[in-house]
Every structure is written in structure tokens, then in C-alpha cells.
PDB file of C-alpha atoms in Angstrom:
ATOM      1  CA  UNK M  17      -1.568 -16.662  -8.157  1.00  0.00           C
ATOM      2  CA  UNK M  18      -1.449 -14.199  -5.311  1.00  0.00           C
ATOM      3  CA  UNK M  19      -4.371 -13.037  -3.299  1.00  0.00           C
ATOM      4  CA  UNK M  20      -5.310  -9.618  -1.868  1.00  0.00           C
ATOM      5  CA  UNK M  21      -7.749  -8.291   0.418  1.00  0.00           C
ATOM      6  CA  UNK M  22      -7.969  -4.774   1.794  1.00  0.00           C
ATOM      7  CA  UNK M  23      -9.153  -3.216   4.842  1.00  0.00           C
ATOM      8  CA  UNK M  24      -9.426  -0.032   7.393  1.00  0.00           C
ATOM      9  CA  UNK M  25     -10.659   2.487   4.863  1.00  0.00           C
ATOM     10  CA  UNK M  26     -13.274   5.273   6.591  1.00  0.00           C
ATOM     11  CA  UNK M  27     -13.717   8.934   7.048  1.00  0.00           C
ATOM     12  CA  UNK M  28     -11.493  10.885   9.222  1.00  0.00           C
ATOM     13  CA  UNK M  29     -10.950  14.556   9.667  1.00  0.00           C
ATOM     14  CA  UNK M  30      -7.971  16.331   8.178  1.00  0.00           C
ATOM     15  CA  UNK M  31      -5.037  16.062  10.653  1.00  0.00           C
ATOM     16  CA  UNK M  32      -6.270  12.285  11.602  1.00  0.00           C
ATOM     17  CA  UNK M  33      -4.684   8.648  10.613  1.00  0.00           C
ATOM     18  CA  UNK M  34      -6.108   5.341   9.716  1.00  0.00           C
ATOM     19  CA  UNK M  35      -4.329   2.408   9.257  1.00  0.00           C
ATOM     20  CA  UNK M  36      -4.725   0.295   5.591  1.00  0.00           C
ATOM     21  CA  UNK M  37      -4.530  -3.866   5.935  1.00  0.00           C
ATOM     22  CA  UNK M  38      -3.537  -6.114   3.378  1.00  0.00           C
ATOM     23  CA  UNK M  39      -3.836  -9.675   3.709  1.00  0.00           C
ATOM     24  CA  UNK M  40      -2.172 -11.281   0.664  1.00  0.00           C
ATOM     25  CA  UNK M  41      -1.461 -14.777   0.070  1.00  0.00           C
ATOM     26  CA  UNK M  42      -0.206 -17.179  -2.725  1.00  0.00           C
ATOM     27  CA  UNK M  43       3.149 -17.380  -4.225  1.00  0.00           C
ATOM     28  CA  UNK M  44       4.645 -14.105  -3.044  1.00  0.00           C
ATOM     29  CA  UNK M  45       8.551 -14.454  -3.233  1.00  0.00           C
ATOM     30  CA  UNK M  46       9.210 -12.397  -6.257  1.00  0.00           C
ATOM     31  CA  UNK M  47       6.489  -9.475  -6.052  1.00  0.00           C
ATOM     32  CA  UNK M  48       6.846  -6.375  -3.757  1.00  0.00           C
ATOM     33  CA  UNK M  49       3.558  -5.163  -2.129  1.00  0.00           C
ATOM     34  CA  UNK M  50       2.739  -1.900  -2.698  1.00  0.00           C
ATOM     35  CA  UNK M  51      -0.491   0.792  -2.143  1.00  0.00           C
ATOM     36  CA  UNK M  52      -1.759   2.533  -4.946  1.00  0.00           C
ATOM     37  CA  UNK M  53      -4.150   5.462  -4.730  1.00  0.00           C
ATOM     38  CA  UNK M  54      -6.985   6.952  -7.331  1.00  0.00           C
ATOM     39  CA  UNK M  55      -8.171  10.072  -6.693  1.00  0.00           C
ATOM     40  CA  UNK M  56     -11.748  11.368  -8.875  1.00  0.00           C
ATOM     41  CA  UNK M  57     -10.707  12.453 -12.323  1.00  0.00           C
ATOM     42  CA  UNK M  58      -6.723  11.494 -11.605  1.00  0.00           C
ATOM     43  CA  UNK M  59      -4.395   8.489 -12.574  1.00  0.00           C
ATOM     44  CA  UNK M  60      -3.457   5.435 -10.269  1.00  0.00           C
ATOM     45  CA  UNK M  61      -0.242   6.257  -8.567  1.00  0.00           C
ATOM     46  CA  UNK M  62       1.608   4.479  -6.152  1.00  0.00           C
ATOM     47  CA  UNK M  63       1.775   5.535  -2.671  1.00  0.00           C
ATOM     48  CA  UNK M  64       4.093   3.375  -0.827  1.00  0.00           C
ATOM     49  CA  UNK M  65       5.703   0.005  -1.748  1.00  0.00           C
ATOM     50  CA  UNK M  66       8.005  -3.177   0.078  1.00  0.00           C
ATOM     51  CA  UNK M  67      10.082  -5.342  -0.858  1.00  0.00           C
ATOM     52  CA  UNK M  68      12.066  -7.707   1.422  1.00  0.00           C
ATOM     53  CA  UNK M  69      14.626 -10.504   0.658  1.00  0.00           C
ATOM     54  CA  UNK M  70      17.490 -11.909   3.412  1.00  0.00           C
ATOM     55  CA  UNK M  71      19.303  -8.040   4.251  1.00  0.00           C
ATOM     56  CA  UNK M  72      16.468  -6.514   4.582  1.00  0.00           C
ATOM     57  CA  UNK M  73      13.525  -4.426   2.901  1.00  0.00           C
ATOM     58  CA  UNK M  74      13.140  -1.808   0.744  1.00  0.00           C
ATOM     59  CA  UNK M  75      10.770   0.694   0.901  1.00  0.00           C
ATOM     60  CA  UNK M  76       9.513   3.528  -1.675  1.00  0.00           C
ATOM     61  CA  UNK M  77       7.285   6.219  -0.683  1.00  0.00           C
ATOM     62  CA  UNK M  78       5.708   8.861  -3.004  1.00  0.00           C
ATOM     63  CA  UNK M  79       6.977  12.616  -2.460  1.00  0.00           C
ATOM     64  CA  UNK M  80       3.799  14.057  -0.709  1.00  0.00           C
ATOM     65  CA  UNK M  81       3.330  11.283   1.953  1.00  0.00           C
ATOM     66  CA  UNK M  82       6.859  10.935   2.687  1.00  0.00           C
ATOM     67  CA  UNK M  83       7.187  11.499   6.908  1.00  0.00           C
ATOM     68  CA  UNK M  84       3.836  11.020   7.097  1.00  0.00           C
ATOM     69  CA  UNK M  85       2.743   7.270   5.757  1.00  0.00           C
ATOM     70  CA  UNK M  86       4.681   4.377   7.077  1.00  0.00           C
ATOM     71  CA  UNK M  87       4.710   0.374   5.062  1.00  0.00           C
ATOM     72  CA  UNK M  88       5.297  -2.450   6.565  1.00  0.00           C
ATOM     73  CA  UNK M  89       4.847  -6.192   6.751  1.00  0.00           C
ATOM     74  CA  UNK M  90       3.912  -9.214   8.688  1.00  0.00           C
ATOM     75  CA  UNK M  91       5.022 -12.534   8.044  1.00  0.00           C
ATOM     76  CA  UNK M  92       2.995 -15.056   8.951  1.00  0.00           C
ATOM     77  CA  UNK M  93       3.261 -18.981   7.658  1.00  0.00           C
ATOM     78  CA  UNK M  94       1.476 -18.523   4.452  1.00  0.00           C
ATOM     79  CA  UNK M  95      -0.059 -15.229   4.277  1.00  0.00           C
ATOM     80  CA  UNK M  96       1.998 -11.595   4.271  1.00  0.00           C
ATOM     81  CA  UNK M  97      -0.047  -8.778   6.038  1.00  0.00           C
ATOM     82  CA  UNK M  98       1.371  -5.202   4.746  1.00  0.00           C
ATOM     83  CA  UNK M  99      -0.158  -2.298   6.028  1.00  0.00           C
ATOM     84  CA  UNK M 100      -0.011   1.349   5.404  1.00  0.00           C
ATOM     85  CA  UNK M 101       0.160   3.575   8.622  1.00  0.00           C
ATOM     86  CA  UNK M 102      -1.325   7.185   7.561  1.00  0.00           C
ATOM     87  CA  UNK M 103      -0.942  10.071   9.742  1.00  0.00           C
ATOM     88  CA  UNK M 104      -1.305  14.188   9.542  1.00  0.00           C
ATOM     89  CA  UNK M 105      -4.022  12.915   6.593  1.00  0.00           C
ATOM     90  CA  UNK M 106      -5.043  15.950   3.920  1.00  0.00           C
ATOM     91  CA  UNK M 107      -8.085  16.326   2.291  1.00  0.00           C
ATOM     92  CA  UNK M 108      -6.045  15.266  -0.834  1.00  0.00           C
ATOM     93  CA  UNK M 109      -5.067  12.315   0.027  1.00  0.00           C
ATOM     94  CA  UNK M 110      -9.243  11.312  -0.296  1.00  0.00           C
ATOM     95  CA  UNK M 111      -9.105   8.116  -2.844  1.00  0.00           C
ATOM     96  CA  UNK M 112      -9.485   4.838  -3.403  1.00  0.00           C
ATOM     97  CA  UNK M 113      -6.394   2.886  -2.501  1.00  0.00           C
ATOM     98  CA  UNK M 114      -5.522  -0.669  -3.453  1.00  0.00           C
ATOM     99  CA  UNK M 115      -3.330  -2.981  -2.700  1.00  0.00           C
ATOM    100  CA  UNK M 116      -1.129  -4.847  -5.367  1.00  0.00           C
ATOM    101  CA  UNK M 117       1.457  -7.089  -5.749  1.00  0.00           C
ATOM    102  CA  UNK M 118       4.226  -6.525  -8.537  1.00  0.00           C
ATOM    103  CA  UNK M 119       7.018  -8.131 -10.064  1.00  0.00           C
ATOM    104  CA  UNK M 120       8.760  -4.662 -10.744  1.00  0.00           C
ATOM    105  CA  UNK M 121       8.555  -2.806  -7.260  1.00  0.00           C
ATOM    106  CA  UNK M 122       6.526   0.266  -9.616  1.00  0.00           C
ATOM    107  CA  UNK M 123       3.950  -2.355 -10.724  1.00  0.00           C
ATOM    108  CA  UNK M 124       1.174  -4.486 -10.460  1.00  0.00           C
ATOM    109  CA  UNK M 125       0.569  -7.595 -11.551  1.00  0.00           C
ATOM    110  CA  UNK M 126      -2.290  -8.034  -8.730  1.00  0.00           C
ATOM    111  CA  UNK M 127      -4.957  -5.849  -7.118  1.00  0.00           C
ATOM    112  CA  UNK M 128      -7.165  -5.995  -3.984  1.00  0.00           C
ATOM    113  CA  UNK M 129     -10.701  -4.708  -4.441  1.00  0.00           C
ATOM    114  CA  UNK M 130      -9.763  -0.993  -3.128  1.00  0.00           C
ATOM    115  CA  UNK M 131     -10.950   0.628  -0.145  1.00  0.00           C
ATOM    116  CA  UNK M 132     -12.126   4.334   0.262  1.00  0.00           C
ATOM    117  CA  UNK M 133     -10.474   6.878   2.254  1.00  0.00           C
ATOM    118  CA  UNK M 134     -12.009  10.353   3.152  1.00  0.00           C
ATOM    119  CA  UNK M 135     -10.449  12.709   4.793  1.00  0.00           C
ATOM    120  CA  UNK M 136     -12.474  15.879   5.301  1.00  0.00           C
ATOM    121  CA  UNK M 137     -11.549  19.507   5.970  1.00  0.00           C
TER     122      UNK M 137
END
């Protein structure tokens, strides 16, 4: 079982950042830790995703946030916190984003609760 639990949504202005915690726990060796985004009247898609083993981690970023969100990771004892660093935010990239944890780096077998992001014009 793995556990997820988001924070940092809000409103900001176009141009702005915000910062996206996720505090996950449980069994968390296999599964990558990603951020997935829903816009109104759109699909899921993922945003940004990590994986890390002994050399090192591996990242994925989506094609239109690409320079301007950044993943990373804590490592605590028992708990992982991975956050999403968003910067030069668009009026497009206004969703709901959740956190998951996946066995295939493009999945989820796990979701947080979601957390809304507004960015206005």
C-alpha cells in the first residue's frame, strides 16, 4: 500500500510559480512518483515523473512544461516527499494535479486527492 497526500495548490497570475508537495509513504521501492494534471473537459496526462534506484534518477517531463517545471525528491526514513517546482505558469496549465505512484514510470497504480491550480491571465 502506498500513501499520498498533496499540497501547495492556489491561484497565481500568469508568469508566477508555485511549488506542488507530495508526501507519500508505504512500500515505495518499485513505483516512480509522478504528477498528473486534468484540465475541464480534457484527459489525465502526466506532467512530470521520478524514478530513482542506486545511479541515479530518472526524470520525464511532458513537452509543454519542459524548462519550466522541475521534479524532485526527498528521502526521508519512511516517507518520500516529491515535489513539482512550476515556474513562467500559463493560463493553461489551470487543472487539477495529482500525485501518483506507478509501477510503469507512465502509470498509476496510486493517487493523492488532487489539488487545484489557477493560473490567471
Amino acid at each position: 500500500q502506498v500513501q499520498l497526500v498533496e499540497s501547495g495548490g492556489g491561484l497565481v497570475q500568469a508568469g508566477g510559480s508555485l511549488r506542488l508537495s507530495c508526501a507519500a509513504s508505504g512500500r515505495l521501492s518499485s513505483y516512480a512518483l509522478g504528477w498528473f494534471r486534468q484540465a475541464p473537459g480534457k484527459e489525465r496526462e502526466r506532467v512530470a515523473s521520478i524514478r530513482w534506484n542506486w545511479y541515479g534518477d530518472r526524470t520525464y517531463y511532458e513537452d509543454s512544461v519542459k524548462g519550466r517545471f522541475t521534479i524532485s525528491r526527498d528521502n526521508a526514513k519512511n516517507t518520500v516527499t516529491v515535489y513539482l517546482q512550476m515556474n513562467t505558469l500559463k493560463p493553461e496549465d489551470t487543472a487539477v494535479y495529482y500525485c501518483a505512484a506507478g509501477l510503469r514510470d507512465d502509470g498509476a497504480d496510486y493517487w493523492g486527492q488532487g489539488t487545484q491550480v489557477t493560473v490567471s491571465s
